[in-house]
mmCIF file of C-alpha atoms and ligand atoms in Angstrom:
data_model
loop_
_atom_site.group_PDB
_atom_site.id
_atom_site.type_symbol
_atom_site.label_atom_id
_atom_site.label_comp_id
_atom_site.label_asym_id
_atom_site.label_seq_id
_atom_site.Cartn_x
_atom_site.Cartn_y
_atom_site.Cartn_z
ATOM 1 C CA MET A 91 -7.163 -16.164 -25.672
ATOM 2 C CA SER A 92 -6.977 -14.195 -22.466
ATOM 3 C CA LEU A 93 -4.765 -11.266 -21.631
ATOM 4 C CA ILE A 94 -2.883 -11.512 -18.346
ATOM 5 C CA VAL A 95 -0.832 -8.798 -16.684
ATOM 6 C CA GLN A 96 1.805 -10.148 -14.302
ATOM 7 C CA LYS A 97 3.660 -7.795 -11.994
ATOM 8 C CA TYR A 98 6.822 -8.939 -10.228
ATOM 9 C CA GLY A 99 8.169 -6.948 -7.278
ATOM 10 C CA GLY A 100 11.774 -6.132 -6.502
ATOM 11 C CA SER A 101 12.356 -9.191 -4.307
ATOM 12 C CA SER A 102 11.198 -11.437 -7.177
ATOM 13 C CA VAL A 103 13.847 -10.066 -9.552
ATOM 14 C CA ALA A 104 16.584 -9.436 -6.978
ATOM 15 C CA ASP A 105 19.346 -11.320 -8.836
ATOM 16 C CA PRO A 106 19.998 -13.012 -12.217
ATOM 17 C CA GLU A 107 18.833 -16.440 -10.993
ATOM 18 C CA LYS A 108 15.554 -14.969 -9.787
ATOM 19 C CA ILE A 109 15.083 -13.111 -13.062
ATOM 20 C CA LYS A 110 15.545 -16.411 -14.908
ATOM 21 C CA ALA A 111 13.009 -18.056 -12.606
ATOM 22 C CA VAL A 112 10.519 -15.274 -13.307
ATOM 23 C CA ALA A 113 11.144 -15.746 -17.030
ATOM 24 C CA ARG A 114 10.329 -19.455 -16.720
ATOM 25 C CA ARG A 115 7.102 -18.623 -14.926
ATOM 26 C CA VAL A 116 6.136 -16.104 -17.613
ATOM 27 C CA VAL A 117 6.897 -18.638 -20.330
ATOM 28 C CA GLU A 118 4.618 -21.178 -18.653
ATOM 29 C CA THR A 119 1.718 -18.727 -18.923
ATOM 30 C CA PHE A 120 2.666 -17.756 -22.460
ATOM 31 C CA ARG A 121 2.783 -21.395 -23.567
ATOM 32 C CA GLN A 122 -0.778 -21.850 -22.305
ATOM 33 C CA ARG A 123 -1.666 -19.540 -25.171
ATOM 34 C CA HIS A 124 -2.302 -16.447 -23.087
ATOM 35 C CA ARG A 125 -1.147 -13.016 -24.112
ATOM 36 C CA VAL A 126 1.133 -11.707 -21.394
ATOM 37 C CA ILE A 127 2.250 -8.270 -20.239
ATOM 38 C CA VAL A 128 4.901 -8.366 -17.522
ATOM 39 C CA VAL A 129 5.503 -5.345 -15.298
ATOM 40 C CA VAL A 130 8.665 -5.385 -13.188
ATOM 41 C CA SER A 131 10.086 -3.374 -10.321
ATOM 42 C CA ALA A 132 13.733 -2.508 -9.882
ATOM 43 C CA MET A 133 15.995 -5.362 -8.708
ATOM 44 C CA GLY A 134 15.933 -5.960 -4.950
ATOM 45 C CA LYS A 135 16.566 -2.791 -2.967
ATOM 46 C CA THR A 136 17.807 -0.810 -5.962
ATOM 47 C CA THR A 137 15.355 2.058 -5.473
ATOM 48 C CA ASP A 138 16.407 2.465 -1.822
ATOM 49 C CA SER A 139 20.068 2.513 -2.903
ATOM 50 C CA LEU A 140 19.358 5.171 -5.506
ATOM 51 C CA VAL A 141 17.562 7.293 -2.906
ATOM 52 C CA ALA A 142 20.553 6.897 -0.594
ATOM 53 C CA LEU A 143 22.927 7.794 -3.399
ATOM 54 C CA ALA A 144 21.075 11.048 -4.058
ATOM 55 C CA SER A 145 21.170 11.935 -0.372
ATOM 56 C CA GLN A 146 24.953 11.698 -0.479
ATOM 57 C CA ILE A 147 24.954 14.454 -3.065
ATOM 58 C CA THR A 148 22.371 16.764 -1.503
ATOM 59 C CA PRO A 149 19.685 16.656 1.204
ATOM 60 C CA ASN A 150 17.197 18.340 -1.159
ATOM 61 C CA PRO A 151 17.483 16.927 -4.660
ATOM 62 C CA GLU A 152 15.177 18.459 -7.239
ATOM 63 C CA PRO A 153 12.221 16.121 -7.758
ATOM 64 C CA ARG A 154 12.755 16.159 -11.523
ATOM 65 C CA GLU A 155 16.285 14.830 -11.109
ATOM 66 C CA MET A 156 15.118 12.324 -8.518
ATOM 67 C CA ASP A 157 12.757 10.845 -11.106
ATOM 68 C CA MET A 158 15.502 10.798 -13.707
ATOM 69 C CA LEU A 159 17.555 8.761 -11.233
ATOM 70 C CA LEU A 160 14.860 6.442 -9.846
ATOM 71 C CA ALA A 161 13.484 5.492 -13.249
ATOM 72 C CA THR A 162 16.823 3.857 -14.119
ATOM 73 C CA GLY A 163 16.201 1.000 -11.668
ATOM 74 C CA GLU A 164 13.294 -0.441 -13.592
ATOM 75 C CA GLN A 165 15.038 0.026 -16.912
ATOM 76 C CA VAL A 166 17.703 -2.429 -15.807
ATOM 77 C CA SER A 167 15.254 -5.134 -14.807
ATOM 78 C CA ILE A 168 13.067 -4.943 -17.939
ATOM 79 C CA ALA A 169 16.059 -5.352 -20.236
ATOM 80 C CA LEU A 170 17.383 -8.327 -18.251
ATOM 81 C CA LEU A 171 13.980 -10.009 -18.110
ATOM 82 C CA ALA A 172 13.463 -9.547 -21.861
ATOM 83 C CA MET A 173 16.876 -11.150 -22.459
ATOM 84 C CA ALA A 174 15.993 -14.042 -20.163
ATOM 85 C CA LEU A 175 12.725 -14.603 -22.032
ATOM 86 C CA GLN A 176 14.453 -14.465 -25.406
ATOM 87 C CA SER A 177 17.034 -16.990 -24.316
ATOM 88 C CA LEU A 178 14.152 -19.356 -23.508
ATOM 89 C CA GLY A 179 13.053 -18.966 -27.101
ATOM 90 C CA VAL A 180 10.141 -16.610 -26.459
ATOM 91 C CA PRO A 181 9.815 -13.387 -28.421
ATOM 92 C CA ALA A 182 9.862 -10.569 -25.901
ATOM 93 C CA ARG A 183 10.258 -6.806 -25.979
ATOM 94 C CA SER A 184 10.927 -4.422 -23.131
ATOM 95 C CA PHE A 185 9.496 -0.897 -22.916
ATOM 96 C CA THR A 186 9.869 2.074 -20.596
ATOM 97 C CA GLY A 187 6.804 3.834 -19.208
ATOM 98 C CA ALA A 188 7.214 6.579 -21.802
ATOM 99 C CA GLN A 189 7.437 4.074 -24.653
ATOM 100 C CA VAL A 190 4.137 2.441 -23.719
ATOM 101 C CA GLY A 191 2.424 5.810 -23.373
ATOM 102 C CA ILE A 192 1.839 6.027 -19.628
ATOM 103 C CA PHE A 193 1.131 9.753 -19.408
ATOM 104 C CA THR A 194 1.128 11.430 -16.008
ATOM 105 C CA ASP A 195 0.789 14.877 -14.515
ATOM 106 C CA ASP A 196 4.011 16.663 -13.594
ATOM 107 C CA ALA A 197 3.986 15.977 -9.830
ATOM 108 C CA HIS A 198 7.491 14.506 -9.815
ATOM 109 C CA THR A 199 8.094 11.527 -7.452
ATOM 110 C CA LYS A 200 4.339 11.062 -6.898
ATOM 111 C CA ALA A 201 2.842 11.589 -10.331
ATOM 112 C CA ARG A 202 -0.710 10.562 -11.165
ATOM 113 C CA ILE A 203 -1.590 8.702 -14.327
ATOM 114 C CA ARG A 204 -3.661 10.834 -16.693
ATOM 115 C CA LYS A 205 -4.061 8.510 -19.667
ATOM 116 C CA ILE A 206 -2.514 5.473 -21.280
ATOM 117 C CA GLU A 207 -1.999 5.271 -25.018
ATOM 118 C CA SER A 208 -1.561 1.566 -25.310
ATOM 119 C CA ASP A 209 -1.281 1.139 -29.097
ATOM 120 C CA ARG A 210 2.350 0.164 -28.887
ATOM 121 C CA VAL A 211 1.684 -2.561 -26.316
ATOM 122 C CA ALA A 212 -1.275 -3.803 -28.340
ATOM 123 C CA GLN A 213 0.878 -4.008 -31.481
ATOM 124 C CA ALA A 214 3.648 -5.908 -29.722
ATOM 125 C CA LEU A 215 1.087 -8.337 -28.275
ATOM 126 C CA ASP A 216 -0.547 -8.797 -31.675
ATOM 127 C CA SER A 217 2.797 -9.690 -33.203
ATOM 128 C CA GLY A 218 3.194 -12.497 -30.672
ATOM 129 C CA HIS A 219 5.535 -10.867 -28.147
ATOM 130 C CA VAL A 220 5.592 -11.017 -24.413
ATOM 131 C CA VAL A 221 5.571 -7.335 -23.481
ATOM 132 C CA VAL A 222 7.827 -6.343 -20.584
ATOM 133 C CA VAL A 223 7.067 -2.937 -19.080
ATOM 134 C CA ALA A 224 9.016 -0.861 -16.549
ATOM 135 C CA GLY A 225 6.890 -0.337 -13.475
ATOM 136 C CA PHE A 226 6.700 2.841 -11.396
ATOM 137 C CA GLN A 227 7.380 5.300 -14.230
ATOM 138 C CA GLY A 228 5.583 7.485 -16.696
ATOM 139 C CA VAL A 229 6.081 10.579 -18.780
ATOM 140 C CA THR A 230 4.461 14.011 -18.908
ATOM 141 C CA LEU A 231 3.014 15.511 -22.064
ATOM 142 C CA GLY A 232 6.161 17.633 -22.084
ATOM 143 C CA GLU A 233 8.275 14.430 -22.192
ATOM 144 C CA GLU A 234 9.601 14.671 -18.653
ATOM 145 C CA ILE A 235 10.191 11.341 -16.899
ATOM 146 C CA THR A 236 8.075 10.886 -13.765
ATOM 147 C CA THR A 237 7.626 8.220 -11.091
ATOM 148 C CA LEU A 238 4.371 7.170 -9.448
ATOM 149 C CA GLY A 239 5.355 7.074 -5.754
ATOM 150 C CA ARG A 240 7.076 4.258 -3.868
ATOM 151 C CA GLY A 241 5.586 0.876 -4.605
ATOM 152 C CA GLY A 242 4.208 2.338 -7.838
ATOM 153 C CA SER A 243 4.815 -0.729 -9.988
ATOM 154 C CA ASP A 244 1.591 -2.185 -8.633
ATOM 155 C CA LEU A 245 -0.180 0.828 -10.083
ATOM 156 C CA THR A 246 1.525 0.373 -13.459
ATOM 157 C CA GLY A 247 0.294 -3.229 -13.545
ATOM 158 C CA VAL A 248 -3.278 -2.373 -12.609
ATOM 159 C CA ALA A 249 -3.434 0.646 -14.919
ATOM 160 C CA LEU A 250 -2.206 -1.357 -17.914
ATOM 161 C CA ALA A 251 -4.672 -4.109 -17.055
ATOM 162 C CA ALA A 252 -7.470 -1.524 -17.021
ATOM 163 C CA ALA A 253 -6.363 0.183 -20.238
ATOM 164 C CA LEU A 254 -6.054 -3.090 -22.151
ATOM 165 C CA LYS A 255 -9.053 -4.730 -20.479
ATOM 166 C CA ALA A 256 -6.941 -7.624 -19.230
ATOM 167 C CA ASP A 257 -8.700 -10.573 -17.613
ATOM 168 C CA VAL A 258 -6.633 -10.265 -14.448
ATOM 169 C CA CYS A 259 -3.695 -8.411 -12.966
ATOM 170 C CA GLU A 260 -1.523 -10.874 -11.065
ATOM 171 C CA ILE A 261 0.729 -9.323 -8.444
ATOM 172 C CA TYR A 262 3.622 -11.682 -7.700
ATOM 173 C CA THR A 263 5.401 -11.059 -4.441
ATOM 174 C CA ASP A 264 7.286 -12.729 -1.605
ATOM 175 C CA VAL A 265 4.116 -13.358 0.412
ATOM 176 C CA ASP A 266 1.558 -15.766 -0.976
ATOM 177 C CA GLY A 267 -1.555 -13.698 -0.376
ATOM 178 C CA VAL A 268 -3.469 -11.555 2.069
ATOM 179 C CA TYR A 269 -3.798 -13.094 5.532
ATOM 180 C CA THR A 270 -6.275 -12.618 8.366
ATOM 181 C CA ALA A 271 -3.304 -11.238 10.357
ATOM 182 C CA ASP A 272 0.471 -11.116 10.056
ATOM 183 C CA PRO A 273 1.493 -14.827 10.077
ATOM 184 C CA ASN A 274 4.744 -13.870 11.814
ATOM 185 C CA ILE A 275 2.668 -12.895 14.837
ATOM 186 C CA VAL A 276 -0.303 -15.227 14.537
ATOM 187 C CA PRO A 277 0.797 -18.735 13.539
ATOM 188 C CA ASP A 278 -2.741 -19.849 12.652
ATOM 189 C CA ALA A 279 -3.493 -16.799 10.507
ATOM 190 C CA ARG A 280 -5.412 -17.891 7.436
ATOM 191 C CA LYS A 281 -4.881 -16.924 3.823
ATOM 192 C CA LEU A 282 -7.989 -15.191 2.493
ATOM 193 C CA ALA A 283 -9.288 -16.525 -0.821
ATOM 194 C CA ARG A 284 -11.017 -13.226 -1.595
ATOM 195 C CA VAL A 285 -11.194 -9.728 -0.176
ATOM 196 C CA SER A 286 -13.168 -6.756 -1.465
ATOM 197 C CA TYR A 287 -11.475 -3.669 -2.883
ATOM 198 C CA ASP A 288 -12.659 -1.642 0.105
ATOM 199 C CA GLU A 289 -11.279 -4.130 2.624
ATOM 200 C CA MET A 290 -7.968 -4.207 0.777
ATOM 201 C CA LEU A 291 -7.866 -0.410 0.721
ATOM 202 C CA GLU A 292 -8.424 -0.268 4.477
ATOM 203 C CA MET A 293 -5.802 -2.939 5.082
ATOM 204 C CA ALA A 294 -3.285 -1.218 2.804
ATOM 205 C CA SER A 295 -3.739 2.148 4.505
ATOM 206 C CA LEU A 296 -3.762 0.582 7.974
ATOM 207 C CA GLY A 297 -0.375 -1.007 7.574
ATOM 208 C CA ALA A 298 -0.643 -4.285 5.619
ATOM 209 C CA LYS A 299 2.085 -3.802 3.054
ATOM 210 C CA VAL A 300 0.847 -6.148 0.345
ATOM 211 C CA LEU A 301 -0.395 -3.699 -2.285
ATOM 212 C CA GLN A 302 0.159 -0.011 -2.872
ATOM 213 C CA SER A 303 -3.057 1.851 -1.881
ATOM 214 C CA ARG A 304 -3.327 3.811 -5.072
ATOM 215 C CA SER A 305 -3.241 0.671 -7.152
ATOM 216 C CA VAL A 306 -6.207 -0.693 -5.188
ATOM 217 C CA GLU A 307 -8.159 2.545 -5.707
ATOM 218 C CA PHE A 308 -7.451 2.286 -9.396
ATOM 219 C CA ALA A 309 -8.444 -1.386 -9.526
ATOM 220 C CA LYS A 310 -11.708 -0.556 -7.773
ATOM 221 C CA LYS A 311 -12.494 2.335 -10.089
ATOM 222 C CA TYR A 312 -12.007 0.236 -13.221
ATOM 223 C CA GLY A 313 -13.103 -3.123 -11.808
ATOM 224 C CA VAL A 314 -9.767 -4.852 -12.431
ATOM 225 C CA PRO A 315 -9.550 -8.216 -10.635
ATOM 226 C CA VAL A 316 -6.216 -8.345 -8.802
ATOM 227 C CA HIS A 317 -4.683 -11.657 -7.794
ATOM 228 C CA VAL A 318 -1.975 -11.388 -5.122
ATOM 229 C CA ARG A 319 0.193 -14.512 -5.194
ATOM 230 C CA SER A 320 3.634 -15.904 -4.527
ATOM 231 C CA THR A 321 6.468 -15.798 -7.052
ATOM 232 C CA PHE A 322 7.957 -18.880 -5.496
ATOM 233 C CA LYS A 323 4.908 -21.140 -5.077
ATOM 234 C CA PRO A 324 2.323 -22.244 -7.609
ATOM 235 C CA ASP A 325 -0.781 -22.091 -5.341
ATOM 236 C CA PRO A 326 -3.466 -19.481 -5.815
ATOM 237 C CA GLY A 327 -3.216 -16.447 -3.553
ATOM 238 C CA THR A 328 -5.858 -13.854 -2.698
ATOM 239 C CA LEU A 329 -8.264 -12.365 -5.213
ATOM 240 C CA VAL A 330 -9.056 -8.693 -4.634
ATOM 241 C CA THR A 331 -12.390 -8.128 -6.249
ATOM 242 C CA ARG A 332 -15.878 -6.634 -6.121
ATOM 243 C CA GLU A 333 -17.808 -7.212 -2.950
ATOM 244 C CA ASP A 334 -20.229 -10.112 -2.981
ATOM 245 C CA ARG A 335 -22.802 -11.297 -0.468
ATOM 246 C CA GLY A 336 -20.705 -14.051 1.063
ATOM 247 C CA MET A 337 -18.152 -11.507 2.184
ATOM 248 C CA GLU A 338 -20.580 -9.910 4.627
ATOM 249 C CA GLU A 339 -21.172 -13.086 6.586
ATOM 250 C CA ALA A 340 -18.021 -12.807 8.647
ATOM 251 C CA MET A 341 -18.037 -10.076 11.293
ATOM 252 C CA VAL A 342 -14.424 -9.245 10.600
ATOM 253 C CA THR A 343 -12.268 -10.228 7.621
ATOM 254 C CA GLY A 344 -8.822 -9.505 8.964
ATOM 255 C CA LEU A 345 -6.679 -7.444 11.282
ATOM 256 C CA THR A 346 -3.693 -5.271 10.695
ATOM 257 C CA HIS A 347 -1.228 -3.492 12.874
ATOM 258 C CA ASP A 348 1.157 -0.617 12.364
ATOM 259 C CA ARG A 349 4.138 -0.210 14.638
ATOM 260 C CA GLY A 350 5.549 2.773 12.778
ATOM 261 C CA GLN A 351 3.399 5.344 14.524
ATOM 262 C CA ALA A 352 3.917 8.151 17.037
ATOM 263 C CA LYS A 353 1.489 10.238 19.061
ATOM 264 C CA VAL A 354 1.787 13.992 19.509
ATOM 265 C CA SER A 355 -0.304 16.180 21.844
ATOM 266 C CA ILE A 356 -0.677 19.921 22.156
ATOM 267 C CA LEU A 357 -1.678 20.822 25.681
ATOM 268 C CA ARG A 358 -4.033 23.532 26.892
ATOM 269 C CA VAL A 359 -4.952 24.946 23.537
ATOM 270 C CA PRO A 360 -7.391 27.901 23.661
ATOM 271 C CA ASP A 361 -10.781 26.536 22.552
ATOM 272 C CA ARG A 362 -11.935 28.959 19.873
ATOM 273 C CA PRO A 363 -12.666 28.852 16.138
ATOM 274 C CA GLY A 364 -9.660 28.611 13.855
ATOM 275 C CA ILE A 365 -7.227 26.917 16.230
ATOM 276 C CA ALA A 366 -7.424 23.431 14.735
ATOM 277 C CA ALA A 367 -7.090 25.002 11.308
ATOM 278 C CA GLN A 368 -3.871 26.738 12.381
ATOM 279 C CA VAL A 369 -2.420 23.609 13.981
ATOM 280 C CA PHE A 370 -3.145 21.234 11.117
ATOM 281 C CA GLY A 371 -2.577 23.876 8.473
ATOM 282 C CA ALA A 372 0.993 24.322 9.725
ATOM 283 C CA LEU A 373 1.549 20.550 9.559
ATOM 284 C CA ALA A 374 0.081 20.276 6.080
ATOM 285 C CA GLU A 375 2.379 23.053 4.888
ATOM 286 C CA GLN A 376 5.315 20.863 5.915
ATOM 287 C CA ASN A 377 3.739 17.851 4.139
ATOM 288 C CA VAL A 378 3.185 16.012 7.408
ATOM 289 C CA VAL A 379 0.355 13.531 6.966
ATOM 290 C CA VAL A 380 -1.731 13.179 10.101
ATOM 291 C CA ASP A 381 -3.688 10.028 10.914
ATOM 292 C CA MET A 382 -6.067 9.896 13.909
ATOM 293 C CA ILE A 383 -7.062 13.132 15.639
ATOM 294 C CA VAL A 384 -8.675 13.474 19.061
ATOM 295 C CA GLN A 385 -9.775 16.726 20.673
ATOM 296 C CA ASN A 386 -10.924 16.618 24.275
ATOM 297 C CA ILE A 387 -13.962 18.323 25.719
ATOM 298 C CA SER A 388 -12.927 21.825 26.696
ATOM 299 C CA ARG A 389 -12.598 22.966 30.284
ATOM 300 C CA ASP A 390 -12.370 26.630 31.265
ATOM 301 C CA GLY A 391 -11.907 27.551 27.605
ATOM 302 C CA TYR A 392 -8.958 25.210 27.008
ATOM 303 C CA THR A 393 -8.617 21.778 25.424
ATOM 304 C CA ASP A 394 -5.952 19.224 24.445
ATOM 305 C CA ILE A 395 -5.475 17.983 20.888
ATOM 306 C CA SER A 396 -3.711 14.684 20.179
ATOM 307 C CA PHE A 397 -2.997 12.997 16.896
ATOM 308 C CA THR A 398 -0.960 10.154 15.442
ATOM 309 C CA LEU A 399 1.366 10.193 12.481
ATOM 310 C CA ALA A 400 4.173 8.188 10.896
ATOM 311 C CA ARG A 401 7.054 7.980 13.375
ATOM 312 C CA GLY A 402 9.489 9.238 10.741
ATOM 313 C CA ASP A 403 7.607 12.561 10.633
ATOM 314 C CA ARG A 404 7.382 13.022 14.408
ATOM 315 C CA ALA A 405 10.485 15.204 14.887
ATOM 316 C CA LYS A 406 9.405 17.525 12.078
ATOM 317 C CA ALA A 407 5.849 17.730 13.460
ATOM 318 C CA VAL A 408 6.988 18.569 16.984
ATOM 319 C CA ALA A 409 9.294 21.319 15.706
ATOM 320 C CA VAL A 410 6.458 22.859 13.685
ATOM 321 C CA LEU A 411 4.013 22.612 16.578
ATOM 322 C CA GLU A 412 6.278 24.141 19.208
ATOM 323 C CA GLU A 413 6.267 27.248 17.074
ATOM 324 C CA VAL A 414 2.467 27.106 16.622
ATOM 325 C CA ALA A 415 1.959 26.490 20.362
ATOM 326 C CA ARG A 416 3.849 29.673 21.201
ATOM 327 C CA ARG A 417 1.831 31.661 18.676
ATOM 328 C CA ILE A 418 -1.592 30.517 19.914
ATOM 329 C CA GLY A 419 -0.720 30.480 23.601
ATOM 330 C CA ALA A 420 -0.879 26.722 24.205
ATOM 331 C CA LEU A 421 0.936 25.205 27.183
ATOM 332 C CA GLY A 422 3.276 22.963 25.195
ATOM 333 C CA VAL A 423 3.789 19.895 23.009
ATOM 334 C CA THR A 424 4.429 16.323 24.142
ATOM 335 C CA HIS A 425 5.081 13.185 22.140
ATOM 336 C CA ASP A 426 5.209 9.428 22.538
ATOM 337 C CA ASP A 427 6.935 7.082 20.099
ATOM 338 C CA ARG A 428 5.930 3.916 21.886
ATOM 339 C CA VAL A 429 2.522 3.546 20.295
ATOM 340 C CA ALA A 430 1.076 1.148 17.760
ATOM 341 C CA LYS A 431 -2.207 0.939 15.933
ATOM 342 C CA VAL A 432 -4.200 -2.267 15.724
ATOM 343 C CA SER A 433 -7.228 -2.433 13.457
ATOM 344 C CA ILE A 434 -10.010 -4.809 12.570
ATOM 345 C CA VAL A 435 -11.367 -4.668 9.024
ATOM 346 C CA GLY A 436 -14.379 -6.205 7.326
ATOM 347 C CA VAL A 437 -17.426 -5.365 5.232
ATOM 348 C CA GLY A 438 -19.395 -7.559 7.643
ATOM 349 C CA MET A 439 -19.281 -4.709 10.178
ATOM 350 C CA ARG A 440 -21.987 -2.953 8.221
ATOM 351 C CA SER A 441 -24.482 -5.666 9.062
ATOM 352 C CA HIS A 442 -23.270 -6.999 12.422
ATOM 353 C CA SER A 443 -23.615 -5.034 15.628
ATOM 354 C CA GLY A 444 -21.311 -5.051 18.637
ATOM 355 C CA VAL A 445 -18.119 -5.455 16.619
ATOM 356 C CA ALA A 446 -16.316 -2.461 18.142
ATOM 357 C CA ALA A 447 -17.515 -3.418 21.632
ATOM 358 C CA ARG A 448 -16.061 -6.895 21.187
ATOM 359 C CA MET A 449 -12.747 -5.385 20.152
ATOM 360 C CA PHE A 450 -12.634 -3.107 23.209
ATOM 361 C CA SER A 451 -13.588 -5.850 25.646
ATOM 362 C CA THR A 452 -10.964 -8.174 24.155
ATOM 363 C CA LEU A 453 -8.266 -5.568 24.725
ATOM 364 C CA ALA A 454 -9.611 -4.871 28.215
ATOM 365 C CA LYS A 455 -9.459 -8.555 29.129
ATOM 366 C CA GLU A 456 -5.759 -8.513 28.286
ATOM 367 C CA GLY A 457 -5.282 -5.380 30.406
ATOM 368 C CA ILE A 458 -4.401 -3.274 27.381
ATOM 369 C CA ASN A 459 -5.297 0.392 27.647
ATOM 370 C CA ILE A 460 -6.805 2.060 24.584
ATOM 371 C CA GLN A 461 -5.334 5.513 24.008
ATOM 372 C CA MET A 462 -7.239 6.547 20.903
ATOM 373 C CA ILE A 463 -9.998 5.092 18.756
ATOM 374 C CA SER A 464 -11.062 5.772 15.203
ATOM 375 C CA THR A 465 -13.670 4.127 13.036
ATOM 376 C CA SER A 466 -14.764 3.983 9.441
ATOM 377 C CA GLU A 467 -17.656 2.110 7.910
ATOM 378 C CA ILE A 468 -15.626 -1.082 7.668
ATOM 379 C CA ALA A 469 -12.772 -0.680 10.174
ATOM 380 C CA VAL A 470 -12.094 0.088 13.832
ATOM 381 C CA SER A 471 -8.609 1.109 14.944
ATOM 382 C CA CYS A 472 -7.163 1.485 18.431
ATOM 383 C CA VAL A 473 -3.899 3.107 19.432
ATOM 384 C CA ILE A 474 -2.210 1.156 22.212
ATOM 385 C CA GLU A 475 1.192 0.949 23.845
ATOM 386 C CA ASP A 476 3.634 -0.533 21.374
ATOM 387 C CA LYS A 477 4.806 -3.382 23.604
ATOM 388 C CA TYR A 478 1.304 -4.917 23.626
ATOM 389 C CA THR A 479 0.988 -5.153 19.830
ATOM 390 C CA GLU A 480 1.551 -8.890 19.526
ATOM 391 C CA LEU A 481 -0.657 -9.703 22.471
ATOM 392 C CA ALA A 482 -3.437 -7.515 21.058
ATOM 393 C CA VAL A 483 -3.240 -9.006 17.577
ATOM 394 C CA ARG A 484 -3.312 -12.578 18.879
ATOM 395 C CA ALA A 485 -6.185 -11.901 21.264
ATOM 396 C CA LEU A 486 -8.267 -10.200 18.561
ATOM 397 C CA HIS A 487 -7.580 -12.960 16.052
ATOM 398 C CA GLU A 488 -8.920 -15.414 18.591
ATOM 399 C CA ALA A 489 -11.884 -13.274 19.662
ATOM 400 C CA PHE A 490 -13.132 -12.832 16.088
ATOM 401 C CA GLU A 491 -12.530 -16.524 15.297
ATOM 402 C CA LEU A 492 -10.435 -15.678 12.308
ATOM 403 C CA ALA A 493 -8.567 -18.961 12.244
ATOM 404 C CA LYS A 494 -11.799 -20.835 11.609
ATOM 405 C CA GLU A 495 -12.886 -21.512 8.043
ATOM 406 C CA ARG A 496 -15.096 -18.760 6.709
ATOM 407 C CA PRO A 497 -18.372 -19.971 5.147
ATOM 408 C CA ALA A 498 -17.821 -20.893 1.511
ATOM 409 C CA ASP A 499 -18.550 -18.001 -0.816
HETATM 410 N N1 LIG B 95 11.010 0.277 -7.368
HETATM 411 C C1 LIG B 95 9.996 1.140 -6.850
HETATM 412 C C2 LIG B 95 10.042 1.140 -5.333
HETATM 413 O O1 LIG B 95 10.824 0.414 -4.744
HETATM 414 C C3 LIG B 95 8.635 0.791 -7.339
HETATM 415 C C4 LIG B 95 8.129 -0.557 -6.871
HETATM 416 O O2 LIG B 95 8.901 -1.388 -6.412
HETATM 417 O O3 LIG B 95 6.940 -0.803 -7.000
HETATM 418 O O4 LIG B 95 9.313 1.869 -4.722
HETATM 419 MG MG1 MG B 96 10.285 -2.084 -4.912
#
C-alpha cells in the first residue's frame, strides 16, 4: 500500500462545488487502496483578502498577529474538505499545522520548518482515515502559530511527504504541468514529462509560478518526487525529480520570463572599496531583495552600478538610494520600470557549448537590445525592454527547438 500526499491549491478549493470535486478525486485514490494525506490551501483568494483586511486596520501589523489571521484561511478549507469526504462515506479527519506537529522557528510570516512530529498523522492513517492537513502553517516550540511564506502549502505537502516517506507528493493546481514556455505566449509550448529539481528551482526563481521555491529546495534535499498536475484533468503532469542522463541531451529544457521587474542605476559612484557594501547594505536593511547586479568598468575613478529588483520594491529602493547617493557623493539615481527578464534553463547547458551565444544572436536577429545578462550553471537570463517580451520568448522557443519532441528518457 503506498502513501500519497496530495496538495490542492486555493483555486482548486475556491467554492463548495470545487471542494466536493476535490473530495471525489481524493476518494478515487483512497479506493485504490492508497493511504492519502491531503494538504489544502485557503479557498480562492482568501489569503489576499485577509492581507487586505489587515491593511485596513494598520499599515504595519505585527507579524505575530498577521500569522494568527492568515492561518484561519486554511482552517476553513480543511474542515469543509473533511466534511465533503465524510459525506462520501470516507473516514476523514482534518488537522491544523500545530496538531500534526509541524514545528517552525519564530520568524513570523516566513517561518522555516524545524522538525515534524508526525505520530498523530501516522495514527490517523493507521486507523484508516484520510488525513486532511492545513497547508502554509506551523507552530513554534512556544506554541505560537506561524506561517511559511506565501505559497507555503506546497512546502507543507513536500515536508509531510518527506517526514512520512511518502511515495510521491502530488501538487494539484490549475495548470496541468510545467511547460517549455508560458502556453499563453507560445501556443506550441510543450508539457515537460520530467524536470530536475535544479531546473525547477531555476524556473521557480526566474518567474515560473508553478511551485514555491522553498518547497523545491526541500524536495531536492530529501529526494521527494513531486508530481505537478491538474485538478481538473486526469492526465499525468510533470514529475520533478532527480537528474538523470536523458535530461542532459537537450540544450535547453525551458524558458521563463518575468515582467514584474524594474531596473535601478546609481550614476557616477566613486570607485573605492566599501561603496558596493554601503549601497547594497542599505537596501538589505530595508528588506529589498536585489536580483541582477552590473557594475561598469571605472573611468576617472567613477563607475555606474545598475541592478534589477521586483517592481513593487522599486519606489522603496530609489528612496533609500537617493539618500545613499548623497552620502557617498554619487551623481544620482535613475530607474526604469519597462524591463523584463527572459531566461533559458536546462541542465544540458553543462555539456553543450554555445548556448548563451545562441540566445544572444536570437535576440539580436529580432532587433532586441540586451540591457543586462546574468548566468548560472544551468540558466542564462537577459534583461530586455518589456514590450519585446513576447517576441523574445517566441523567438527563443523556436531557436532552441523546444516544440520538438525531446528524445525519450
Ligand atoms: N494560502 C496561502 C497563500 O495564498 C498559502 C498557499 O496558498 O500555498 O499564500
Ligand atoms: Mg494560495
